[in-house]
């Protein structure tokens, strides 16, 4: 970048100090023109705060300041940077900023300092994006996750994976170019091995990304089942267990259609709970139809059945209508003699997705917590520390990469021609490269940095 940019880096408004930042080849010369003090900023006192004044063109002092010179390439942008700390009033900041323009700088665009850091290789794209996440973080958890991104958590994984996949493409291309060399079987096996590893790694990132989103936004859950199986009892017992919720006084929730609670550290957002609380019209209202409406928006269905009765036609119809949904089947009332064929259900829907419990005695509730944790965080991990907060752009690219990786893996297992594999792999490499910015169109880069604030 051959020009020098300048901007106010602190928030506009009254503050005790304000910072004006210059970056580019003329930073030092511009600072030299407007700053006066016992020592002028230069190579000898780099990274040292110097006391002095900013003078206007007539030599009138505008403000008392501290100035610092940070030579490239070891600066935020990778270029020569000067920062001037002045008093944090609007007038002082604006006047000093205009002086930097008069002395040869041009106004920086939003995010241009960070964009230069990216273009100069100081940060990759994912790391640069997390700078904004750090600035925008509104909770401790968001800040921790943003810092993890800034330290290159995601980038490192993506780069490692890209390298392995690129090596594989090179091997496959060698096999395409020199078919007479007898390396076919080895290459398919090796390809499948590398691809399976890659697929698992990306799948993990995707899962961590959605776990991060669930941690922030909650898991939209619907409790469904025919009348009298114990849905409202379940809701009440879940709400009671969650002492943090105080606003849900019985009788006041008729109009509430959404309630929130945490179970095992996971925020559940229950949809359509008004019907569950509305005991008078319960029998009429909560049928399969109603459940369906509640389910539309839900990421998870808790299907409640009554274990003290055989499975009814209505139960079957409900389960059938939920064929393609994520669901946990709860066989309630385990304290009563059991009439329901739980084992048959487990055979049909998977042993781990059917839990026998009693809302009355509390039996089985721990299993429900454990199931939810595994559902959100993935098996073998129950810690929220593993969650990442990929932004929507990154998550989208990871999901795309996962799809093409799965295609390539399938292709390797079926011994499809090598060029079929390399086509999928090239797509994967491209999508992953867009995350770190190694393979990304200029428009996207511009779009990303345009969302930044001026001065960052
Ligand atoms: P809903 O219509 O599905 O919301 O069902 P309710 O929560 O209103 O419960 C229907 C009946 O089943 C009530 O009389 C509850 O006390 C009873 N019930 C709920 N859970 C249990 C349980 O685990 N054991 C027993 N024995 N009764 C239960």
Short mmCIF file of C-alpha atoms and ligand atoms in Angstrom, two decimals:
data_model
loop_
_atom_site.label_atom_id
_atom_site.label_comp_id
_atom_site.label_asym_id
_atom_site.label_seq_id
_atom_site.Cartn_x
_atom_site.Cartn_y
_atom_site.Cartn_z
CA UNK A 1 0.00 0.00 0.00
CA UNK A 2 1.74 3.15 -1.09
CA UNK A 3 -0.46 5.77 0.55
CA UNK A 4 -0.83 6.70 4.18
CA UNK A 5 -4.19 6.53 5.93
CA UNK A 6 -5.38 8.28 9.04
CA UNK A 7 -8.42 7.95 11.32
CA UNK A 8 -9.67 8.48 14.83
CA UNK A 9 -9.32 5.06 16.47
CA UNK A 10 -11.29 5.75 19.63
CA UNK A 11 -15.05 6.12 19.96
CA UNK A 12 -16.46 9.48 18.99
CA UNK A 13 -17.80 11.44 21.91
CA UNK A 14 -16.22 12.83 25.02
CA UNK A 15 -13.60 10.64 26.63
CA UNK A 16 -10.49 11.21 28.67
CA UNK A 17 -8.18 10.36 25.81
CA UNK A 18 -8.57 9.90 22.10
CA UNK A 19 -6.25 8.18 19.65
CA UNK A 20 -5.45 9.13 16.08
CA UNK A 21 -3.79 6.47 14.06
CA UNK A 22 -1.67 6.76 10.92
CA UNK A 23 -0.49 3.86 8.80
CA UNK A 24 1.58 3.83 5.63
CA UNK A 25 4.97 4.92 4.31
CA UNK A 26 4.54 8.60 5.25
CA UNK A 27 3.29 8.08 8.79
CA UNK A 28 6.51 9.23 10.36
CA UNK A 29 6.91 12.25 8.08
CA UNK A 30 3.32 13.32 8.74
CA UNK A 31 3.71 12.95 12.50
CA UNK A 32 6.95 14.88 12.27
CA UNK A 33 5.17 17.75 10.49
CA UNK A 34 2.47 18.25 13.11
CA UNK A 35 4.15 17.15 16.36
CA UNK A 36 6.57 19.17 18.37
CA UNK A 37 8.37 18.07 21.50
CA UNK A 38 11.77 17.61 23.07
CA UNK A 39 12.20 14.42 21.08
CA UNK A 40 10.68 13.87 17.64
CA UNK A 41 9.46 10.36 16.80
CA UNK A 42 12.01 8.41 14.77
CA UNK A 43 13.86 5.13 14.41
CA UNK A 44 15.89 5.71 17.59
CA UNK A 45 12.92 6.04 19.89
CA UNK A 46 10.56 3.63 18.13
CA UNK A 47 7.76 2.24 20.31
CA UNK A 48 8.46 4.87 22.97
CA UNK A 49 5.79 7.33 24.07
CA UNK A 50 6.95 10.90 23.48
CA UNK A 51 5.47 13.90 25.18
CA UNK A 52 4.74 17.02 23.12
CA UNK A 53 2.17 19.19 21.39
CA UNK A 54 0.33 19.26 18.12
CA UNK A 55 0.65 22.62 16.43
CA UNK A 56 -1.57 24.01 13.73
CA UNK A 57 -0.14 25.51 10.57
CA UNK A 58 0.30 28.89 12.24
CA UNK A 59 2.27 27.27 15.04
CA UNK A 60 -0.59 27.52 17.53
CA UNK A 61 -0.79 24.55 19.93
CA UNK A 62 -3.97 22.51 19.48
CA UNK A 63 -3.47 19.93 22.18
CA UNK A 64 -0.97 18.38 24.54
CA UNK A 65 -0.31 14.82 23.36
CA UNK A 66 1.72 11.63 23.53
CA UNK A 67 2.98 10.22 20.25
CA UNK A 68 4.44 6.84 19.39
CA UNK A 69 6.08 5.46 16.27
CA UNK A 70 5.80 1.74 15.51
CA UNK A 71 7.91 0.84 12.48
CA UNK A 72 6.73 -1.85 10.06
CA UNK A 73 6.73 -4.73 9.60
CA UNK A 74 6.25 -5.33 13.33
CA UNK A 75 3.17 -3.18 13.74
CA UNK A 76 -0.58 -3.89 13.68
CA UNK A 77 -0.87 -3.22 9.95
CA UNK A 78 2.62 -4.40 9.07
CA UNK A 79 3.39 -0.86 7.89
CA UNK A 80 4.91 2.17 9.57
CA UNK A 81 2.34 3.28 12.13
CA UNK A 82 2.16 6.43 14.26
CA UNK A 83 -0.39 6.97 16.99
CA UNK A 84 -1.16 10.23 18.69
CA UNK A 85 -2.93 10.23 22.02
CA UNK A 86 -4.66 13.51 22.67
CA UNK A 87 -7.45 14.70 24.94
CA UNK A 88 -10.62 12.87 24.12
CA UNK A 89 -12.81 15.79 23.08
CA UNK A 90 -14.40 15.97 19.68
CA UNK A 91 -12.76 19.24 18.72
CA UNK A 92 -9.18 18.22 19.52
CA UNK A 93 -9.59 14.91 17.70
CA UNK A 94 -11.19 16.43 14.62
CA UNK A 95 -8.59 19.20 14.34
CA UNK A 96 -5.65 16.85 14.69
CA UNK A 97 -7.23 14.50 12.17
CA UNK A 98 -7.60 17.37 9.65
CA UNK A 99 -3.98 18.29 10.22
CA UNK A 100 -2.91 14.77 9.32
CA UNK A 101 -4.92 15.10 6.08
CA UNK A 102 -3.28 18.45 5.32
CA UNK A 103 0.10 16.88 5.98
CA UNK A 104 -0.50 14.17 3.38
CA UNK A 105 -2.65 11.39 4.82
CA UNK A 106 -6.01 10.34 3.38
CA UNK A 107 -9.06 9.32 5.42
CA UNK A 108 -9.05 5.60 6.21
CA UNK A 109 -12.03 3.52 5.11
CA UNK A 110 -13.88 1.36 7.63
CA UNK A 111 -11.66 -1.54 8.69
CA UNK A 112 -8.82 -0.37 6.49
CA UNK A 113 -6.12 -0.77 9.14
CA UNK A 114 -7.15 -4.37 9.72
CA UNK A 115 -7.53 -4.90 5.98
CA UNK A 116 -3.94 -3.74 5.53
CA UNK A 117 -2.89 -6.11 8.32
CA UNK A 118 -4.58 -8.88 6.35
CA UNK A 119 -3.11 -7.85 2.98
CA UNK A 120 0.34 -7.62 4.57
CA UNK A 121 -0.02 -11.11 6.00
CA UNK A 122 -0.18 -10.06 9.66
CA UNK A 123 -3.56 -11.73 10.09
CA UNK A 124 -5.54 -14.14 7.99
CA UNK A 125 -9.15 -13.44 7.16
CA UNK A 126 -10.69 -15.50 9.95
CA UNK A 127 -8.36 -13.86 12.48
CA UNK A 128 -9.21 -10.43 11.11
CA UNK A 129 -12.93 -11.15 11.41
CA UNK A 130 -12.50 -12.10 15.04
CA UNK A 131 -11.07 -8.63 15.71
CA UNK A 132 -14.58 -7.38 15.09
CA UNK A 133 -16.04 -10.17 17.23
CA UNK A 134 -13.79 -9.06 20.08
CA UNK A 135 -14.99 -5.48 19.73
CA UNK A 136 -18.63 -6.58 19.54
CA UNK A 137 -18.49 -9.25 22.27
CA UNK A 138 -21.34 -8.80 24.73
CA UNK A 139 -20.68 -11.71 27.02
CA UNK A 140 -17.65 -13.31 28.57
CA UNK A 141 -18.28 -16.42 26.55
CA UNK A 142 -18.41 -14.45 23.30
CA UNK A 143 -15.16 -12.69 24.20
CA UNK A 144 -13.36 -15.92 25.04
CA UNK A 145 -14.50 -17.48 21.78
CA UNK A 146 -13.53 -14.39 19.76
CA UNK A 147 -10.08 -14.42 21.33
CA UNK A 148 -9.72 -18.06 20.43
CA UNK A 149 -10.50 -17.11 16.84
CA UNK A 150 -8.08 -14.19 16.97
CA UNK A 151 -5.31 -16.45 18.18
CA UNK A 152 -5.92 -18.50 15.06
CA UNK A 153 -7.88 -21.40 16.56
CA UNK A 154 -9.98 -21.92 13.46
CA UNK A 155 -7.33 -20.75 11.00
CA UNK A 156 -4.74 -23.21 12.21
CA UNK A 157 -7.09 -26.15 11.85
CA UNK A 158 -8.22 -25.02 8.42
CA UNK A 159 -4.65 -24.46 7.20
CA UNK A 160 -3.45 -27.86 8.44
CA UNK A 161 -6.33 -29.56 6.75
CA UNK A 162 -5.83 -27.65 3.51
CA UNK A 163 -2.22 -28.72 3.43
CA UNK A 164 -3.11 -32.40 3.83
CA UNK A 165 -5.78 -32.18 1.15
CA UNK A 166 -3.48 -30.31 -1.21
CA UNK A 167 -0.87 -33.04 -0.81
CA UNK A 168 -3.53 -35.58 -1.63
CA UNK A 169 -4.52 -33.70 -4.77
CA UNK A 170 -0.87 -33.69 -5.85
CA UNK A 171 -0.68 -37.47 -5.34
CA UNK A 172 -3.90 -38.04 -7.23
CA UNK A 173 -2.73 -35.86 -10.07
CA UNK A 174 0.51 -37.80 -10.22
CA UNK A 175 -1.52 -40.98 -10.50
CA UNK A 176 -3.59 -39.43 -13.29
CA UNK A 177 -0.47 -38.28 -15.16
CA UNK A 178 1.49 -41.51 -14.74
CA UNK A 179 -1.16 -44.24 -14.82
CA UNK A 180 1.33 -46.92 -15.77
CA UNK A 181 2.94 -46.77 -12.37
CA UNK A 182 1.07 -49.31 -10.32
CA UNK A 183 -0.08 -47.18 -7.40
CA UNK A 184 -3.82 -47.39 -7.78
CA UNK A 185 -4.93 -49.43 -4.76
CA UNK A 186 -2.55 -47.70 -2.41
CA UNK A 187 -3.75 -44.32 -3.53
CA UNK A 188 -7.45 -45.13 -3.07
CA UNK A 189 -6.87 -46.47 0.40
CA UNK A 190 -4.63 -43.61 1.32
CA UNK A 191 -7.10 -41.11 -0.17
CA UNK A 192 -9.99 -42.61 1.77
CA UNK A 193 -7.93 -42.46 4.95
CA UNK A 194 -6.96 -38.81 4.51
CA UNK A 195 -10.47 -37.88 3.43
CA UNK A 196 -12.09 -39.64 6.36
CA UNK A 197 -9.79 -37.80 8.75
CA UNK A 198 -10.55 -34.52 7.05
CA UNK A 199 -14.25 -35.21 7.03
CA UNK A 200 -14.20 -35.93 10.77
CA UNK A 201 -12.24 -32.75 11.45
CA UNK A 202 -14.58 -30.52 9.46
CA UNK A 203 -17.64 -32.25 10.91
CA UNK A 204 -16.26 -31.49 14.37
CA UNK A 205 -15.79 -27.82 13.48
CA UNK A 206 -19.31 -27.62 12.08
CA UNK A 207 -20.67 -29.19 15.25
CA UNK A 208 -18.65 -26.88 17.46
CA UNK A 209 -19.93 -23.97 15.43
CA UNK A 210 -23.53 -24.96 15.90
CA UNK A 211 -22.88 -25.69 19.58
CA UNK A 212 -21.56 -22.15 19.84
CA UNK A 213 -24.70 -20.83 18.23
CA UNK A 214 -26.92 -22.90 20.50
CA UNK A 215 -25.00 -21.60 23.52
CA UNK A 216 -25.70 -18.07 22.41
CA UNK A 217 -29.24 -18.43 21.17
CA UNK A 218 -30.59 -21.54 22.89
CA UNK A 219 -31.95 -24.79 21.49
CA UNK A 220 -35.48 -24.37 20.16
CA UNK A 221 -37.38 -27.30 21.58
CA UNK A 222 -40.98 -28.46 21.43
CA UNK A 223 -42.60 -30.83 23.92
CA UNK A 224 -45.16 -32.92 22.10
CA UNK A 225 -47.42 -35.86 22.83
CA UNK A 226 -51.07 -36.69 23.19
CA UNK A 227 -53.10 -35.45 26.17
CA UNK A 228 -52.32 -36.75 29.65
CA UNK A 229 -48.96 -38.30 28.95
CA UNK A 230 -47.31 -35.75 31.28
CA UNK A 231 -46.13 -32.90 29.05
CA UNK A 232 -47.11 -30.08 31.36
CA UNK A 233 -45.79 -31.99 34.36
CA UNK A 234 -42.48 -32.33 32.51
CA UNK A 235 -42.42 -28.64 31.65
CA UNK A 236 -43.17 -27.69 35.25
CA UNK A 237 -40.56 -29.98 36.65
CA UNK A 238 -37.96 -28.63 34.23
CA UNK A 239 -38.88 -25.06 35.14
CA UNK A 240 -38.73 -25.80 38.84
CA UNK A 241 -35.32 -27.33 38.51
CA UNK A 242 -34.15 -24.15 36.88
CA UNK A 243 -34.20 -21.73 39.77
CA UNK A 244 -32.86 -18.93 37.65
CA UNK A 245 -36.26 -18.49 36.12
CA UNK A 246 -38.44 -16.49 38.48
CA UNK A 247 -40.90 -14.85 36.18
CA UNK A 248 -42.93 -17.95 35.43
CA UNK A 249 -45.59 -17.71 38.08
CA UNK A 250 -48.25 -20.36 37.42
CA UNK A 251 -51.38 -18.82 36.01
CA UNK A 252 -49.60 -15.91 34.41
CA UNK A 253 -48.25 -17.82 31.50
CA UNK A 254 -51.39 -18.28 29.47
CA UNK A 255 -50.15 -15.96 26.80
CA UNK A 256 -46.52 -16.91 26.87
CA UNK A 257 -45.70 -19.06 23.94
CA UNK A 258 -42.01 -19.37 24.67
CA UNK A 259 -40.21 -20.21 27.88
CA UNK A 260 -36.52 -20.52 28.51
CA UNK A 261 -34.61 -22.68 30.93
CA UNK A 262 -31.16 -24.15 31.23
CA UNK A 263 -30.68 -27.87 31.57
CA UNK A 264 -27.19 -29.17 32.14
CA UNK A 265 -25.88 -25.73 31.14
CA UNK A 266 -27.79 -25.74 27.87
CA UNK A 267 -30.36 -23.08 27.19
CA UNK A 268 -33.61 -24.54 25.94
CA UNK A 269 -36.15 -22.29 24.31
CA UNK A 270 -39.44 -24.13 24.53
CA UNK A 271 -41.92 -23.25 21.88
CA UNK A 272 -45.66 -23.20 22.35
CA UNK A 273 -45.78 -23.74 26.07
CA UNK A 274 -48.99 -21.73 26.43
CA UNK A 275 -50.98 -24.80 25.48
CA UNK A 276 -49.12 -26.90 28.00
CA UNK A 277 -49.94 -24.54 30.81
CA UNK A 278 -53.54 -24.09 29.76
CA UNK A 279 -54.97 -26.94 31.75
CA UNK A 280 -58.63 -26.23 30.97
CA UNK A 281 -58.53 -26.75 27.24
CA UNK A 282 -55.76 -29.27 27.39
CA UNK A 283 -57.62 -32.25 26.03
CA UNK A 284 -59.14 -30.43 23.11
CA UNK A 285 -56.19 -28.34 22.18
CA UNK A 286 -53.14 -30.46 22.38
CA UNK A 287 -53.58 -32.88 19.59
CA UNK A 288 -51.28 -33.94 16.86
CA UNK A 289 -52.23 -30.86 14.83
CA UNK A 290 -51.20 -28.47 17.51
CA UNK A 291 -47.95 -30.30 18.12
CA UNK A 292 -47.14 -29.97 14.48
CA UNK A 293 -47.47 -26.21 14.58
CA UNK A 294 -45.23 -26.00 17.62
CA UNK A 295 -42.72 -28.17 15.89
CA UNK A 296 -42.33 -26.16 12.77
CA UNK A 297 -39.68 -23.93 14.20
CA UNK A 298 -38.10 -26.40 16.63
CA UNK A 299 -34.62 -27.91 16.32
CA UNK A 300 -35.53 -30.70 18.70
CA UNK A 301 -38.75 -32.50 19.65
CA UNK A 302 -39.21 -34.03 23.06
CA UNK A 303 -41.84 -36.67 22.38
CA UNK A 304 -43.61 -37.72 25.55
CA UNK A 305 -45.35 -41.11 25.75
CA UNK A 306 -47.21 -42.72 28.63
CA UNK A 307 -45.40 -45.91 29.65
CA UNK A 308 -48.36 -47.10 31.69
CA UNK A 309 -50.39 -47.54 28.50
CA UNK A 310 -49.72 -49.36 25.26
CA UNK A 311 -48.66 -47.23 22.32
CA UNK A 312 -51.82 -45.72 20.81
CA UNK A 313 -52.67 -44.95 17.21
CA UNK A 314 -52.23 -41.28 17.97
CA UNK A 315 -48.74 -41.91 19.38
CA UNK A 316 -47.81 -43.82 16.27
CA UNK A 317 -49.14 -41.12 14.02
CA UNK A 318 -47.15 -38.50 15.93
CA UNK A 319 -43.95 -40.53 15.71
CA UNK A 320 -44.52 -41.08 12.04
CA UNK A 321 -45.00 -37.37 11.44
CA UNK A 322 -41.65 -36.80 13.16
CA UNK A 323 -39.81 -39.29 11.05
CA UNK A 324 -37.23 -36.82 9.76
CA UNK A 325 -36.94 -34.68 12.87
CA UNK A 326 -34.35 -34.70 15.59
CA UNK A 327 -36.18 -36.16 18.54
CA UNK A 328 -35.83 -37.62 21.97
CA UNK A 329 -38.55 -40.06 22.97
CA UNK A 330 -39.46 -39.94 26.64
CA UNK A 331 -41.43 -42.87 28.01
CA UNK A 332 -42.97 -41.28 31.10
CA UNK A 333 -44.57 -42.66 34.26
CA UNK A 334 -41.98 -45.35 34.91
CA UNK A 335 -43.26 -45.43 38.51
CA UNK A 336 -46.45 -47.13 37.27
CA UNK A 337 -46.71 -50.71 35.92
CA UNK A 338 -45.38 -50.58 32.35
CA UNK A 339 -47.63 -51.47 29.44
CA UNK A 340 -45.62 -49.91 26.65
CA UNK A 341 -43.18 -51.95 24.58
CA UNK A 342 -40.12 -49.82 25.25
CA UNK A 343 -37.73 -52.33 23.73
CA UNK A 344 -39.68 -52.35 20.50
CA UNK A 345 -39.46 -48.55 20.42
CA UNK A 346 -35.73 -48.67 21.07
CA UNK A 347 -35.26 -51.11 18.24
CA UNK A 348 -37.17 -48.83 15.93
CA UNK A 349 -35.81 -45.44 17.00
CA UNK A 350 -32.40 -46.27 18.44
CA UNK A 351 -31.64 -47.32 21.99
CA UNK A 352 -30.05 -44.06 23.01
CA UNK A 353 -32.90 -41.88 21.73
CA UNK A 354 -35.53 -43.50 23.95
CA UNK A 355 -35.36 -42.69 27.66
CA UNK A 356 -37.63 -44.18 30.31
CA UNK A 357 -38.41 -41.70 33.04
CA UNK A 358 -40.83 -40.61 35.69
CA UNK A 359 -41.53 -36.93 35.96
CA UNK A 360 -43.16 -37.73 39.30
CA UNK A 361 -40.15 -39.38 40.96
CA UNK A 362 -37.42 -37.73 38.88
CA UNK A 363 -36.08 -41.06 37.67
CA UNK A 364 -34.32 -40.77 34.31
CA UNK A 365 -34.03 -36.98 34.35
CA UNK A 366 -30.24 -37.13 34.58
CA UNK A 367 -30.17 -39.23 31.46
CA UNK A 368 -32.16 -36.54 29.70
CA UNK A 369 -29.54 -33.95 30.71
CA UNK A 370 -26.75 -36.17 29.48
CA UNK A 371 -28.56 -36.78 26.20
CA UNK A 372 -29.00 -33.04 25.64
CA UNK A 373 -25.34 -32.34 26.31
CA UNK A 374 -24.31 -34.97 23.82
CA UNK A 375 -26.83 -33.67 21.33
CA UNK A 376 -25.35 -30.17 21.53
CA UNK A 377 -21.65 -30.82 22.06
CA UNK A 378 -21.25 -34.16 20.40
CA UNK A 379 -20.38 -37.46 21.99
CA UNK A 380 -17.59 -37.71 24.51
CA UNK A 381 -17.49 -34.01 25.16
CA UNK A 382 -19.66 -32.17 27.59
CA UNK A 383 -17.74 -29.01 27.90
CA UNK A 384 -18.74 -25.70 26.48
CA UNK A 385 -15.08 -24.79 26.25
CA UNK A 386 -14.88 -26.72 23.03
CA UNK A 387 -17.44 -24.53 21.35
CA UNK A 388 -16.27 -22.04 18.79
CA UNK A 389 -18.08 -19.07 17.49
CA UNK A 390 -17.62 -19.26 13.82
CA UNK A 391 -19.50 -16.46 12.17
CA UNK A 392 -22.22 -17.26 9.68
CA UNK A 393 -19.85 -16.86 6.73
CA UNK A 394 -17.31 -19.27 8.17
CA UNK A 395 -19.93 -21.79 9.28
CA UNK A 396 -21.50 -21.71 5.84
CA UNK A 397 -18.14 -22.39 4.17
CA UNK A 398 -17.38 -25.21 6.60
CA UNK A 399 -20.71 -26.83 5.81
CA UNK A 400 -20.01 -26.53 2.08
CA UNK A 401 -16.52 -27.97 2.55
CA UNK A 402 -18.00 -30.85 4.52
CA UNK A 403 -20.38 -31.72 1.68
CA UNK A 404 -17.68 -31.83 -1.00
CA UNK A 405 -15.37 -33.75 1.33
CA UNK A 406 -18.09 -36.32 1.92
CA UNK A 407 -18.55 -36.64 -1.85
CA UNK A 408 -14.82 -37.12 -2.33
CA UNK A 409 -14.69 -39.72 0.44
CA UNK A 410 -17.59 -41.62 -1.06
CA UNK A 411 -15.85 -41.43 -4.44
CA UNK A 412 -12.61 -42.83 -3.00
CA UNK A 413 -14.47 -45.68 -1.34
CA UNK A 414 -16.19 -46.52 -4.61
CA UNK A 415 -12.93 -46.23 -6.55
CA UNK A 416 -14.31 -43.55 -8.87
CA UNK A 417 -11.85 -42.11 -11.39
CA UNK A 418 -9.25 -39.88 -9.77
CA UNK A 419 -10.39 -36.75 -11.54
CA UNK A 420 -13.82 -37.09 -9.89
CA UNK A 421 -12.07 -36.97 -6.55
CA UNK A 422 -9.90 -34.02 -7.47
CA UNK A 423 -12.94 -32.04 -8.65
CA UNK A 424 -14.59 -32.45 -5.23
CA UNK A 425 -11.32 -31.79 -3.46
CA UNK A 426 -10.66 -28.63 -5.42
CA UNK A 427 -14.06 -27.38 -4.25
CA UNK A 428 -13.21 -28.26 -0.64
CA UNK A 429 -9.87 -26.50 -0.88
CA UNK A 430 -11.55 -23.44 -2.31
CA UNK A 431 -14.20 -23.26 0.43
CA UNK A 432 -11.64 -23.75 3.17
CA UNK A 433 -9.38 -21.19 1.53
CA UNK A 434 -12.17 -18.66 1.65
CA UNK A 435 -12.29 -19.01 5.42
CA UNK A 436 -8.68 -18.00 5.92
CA UNK A 437 -8.64 -15.69 2.92
CA UNK A 438 -6.05 -17.67 0.98
CA UNK A 439 -8.53 -18.17 -1.82
CA UNK A 440 -11.09 -15.42 -1.71
CA UNK A 441 -12.43 -12.91 -4.23
CA UNK A 442 -11.63 -9.24 -3.65
CA UNK A 443 -15.32 -8.30 -3.41
CA UNK A 444 -15.74 -10.57 -0.42
CA UNK A 445 -12.71 -9.08 1.28
CA UNK A 446 -14.09 -5.59 0.68
CA UNK A 447 -17.49 -6.64 1.98
CA UNK A 448 -16.03 -8.10 5.16
CA UNK A 449 -13.92 -5.09 6.04
CA UNK A 450 -16.71 -2.65 5.16
CA UNK A 451 -18.52 -4.01 8.23
CA UNK A 452 -15.72 -2.84 10.48
CA UNK A 453 -15.64 0.51 12.20
CA UNK A 454 -13.49 3.37 10.95
CA UNK A 455 -10.16 3.45 12.71
CA UNK A 456 -9.96 -0.32 13.23
P1 LIG B 1 -50.27 -33.47 29.55
O1 LIG B 1 -51.70 -33.51 29.16
O2 LIG B 1 -49.45 -34.29 28.61
O3 LIG B 1 -49.70 -32.13 29.75
O4 LIG B 1 -50.20 -34.28 30.94
P2 LIG B 1 -50.10 -33.72 32.42
O5 LIG B 1 -48.75 -33.21 32.68
O6 LIG B 1 -51.24 -32.82 32.67
O7 LIG B 1 -50.24 -35.06 33.21
C1 LIG B 1 -51.38 -35.90 33.08
C2 LIG B 1 -51.52 -36.72 34.34
O8 LIG B 1 -50.41 -37.61 34.49
C3 LIG B 1 -51.52 -35.86 35.61
O9 LIG B 1 -52.46 -36.37 36.50
C4 LIG B 1 -50.10 -36.04 36.15
O10 LIG B 1 -50.05 -35.91 37.54
C5 LIG B 1 -49.78 -37.47 35.74
N1 LIG B 1 -48.36 -37.70 35.60
C6 LIG B 1 -47.46 -36.97 34.91
N2 LIG B 1 -46.24 -37.53 35.01
C7 LIG B 1 -46.36 -38.62 35.77
C8 LIG B 1 -45.43 -39.64 36.23
O11 LIG B 1 -44.21 -39.63 35.96
N3 LIG B 1 -45.94 -40.65 36.99
C9 LIG B 1 -47.27 -40.70 37.31
N4 LIG B 1 -47.64 -41.71 38.06
N5 LIG B 1 -48.14 -39.77 36.91
C10 LIG B 1 -47.71 -38.74 36.14
#
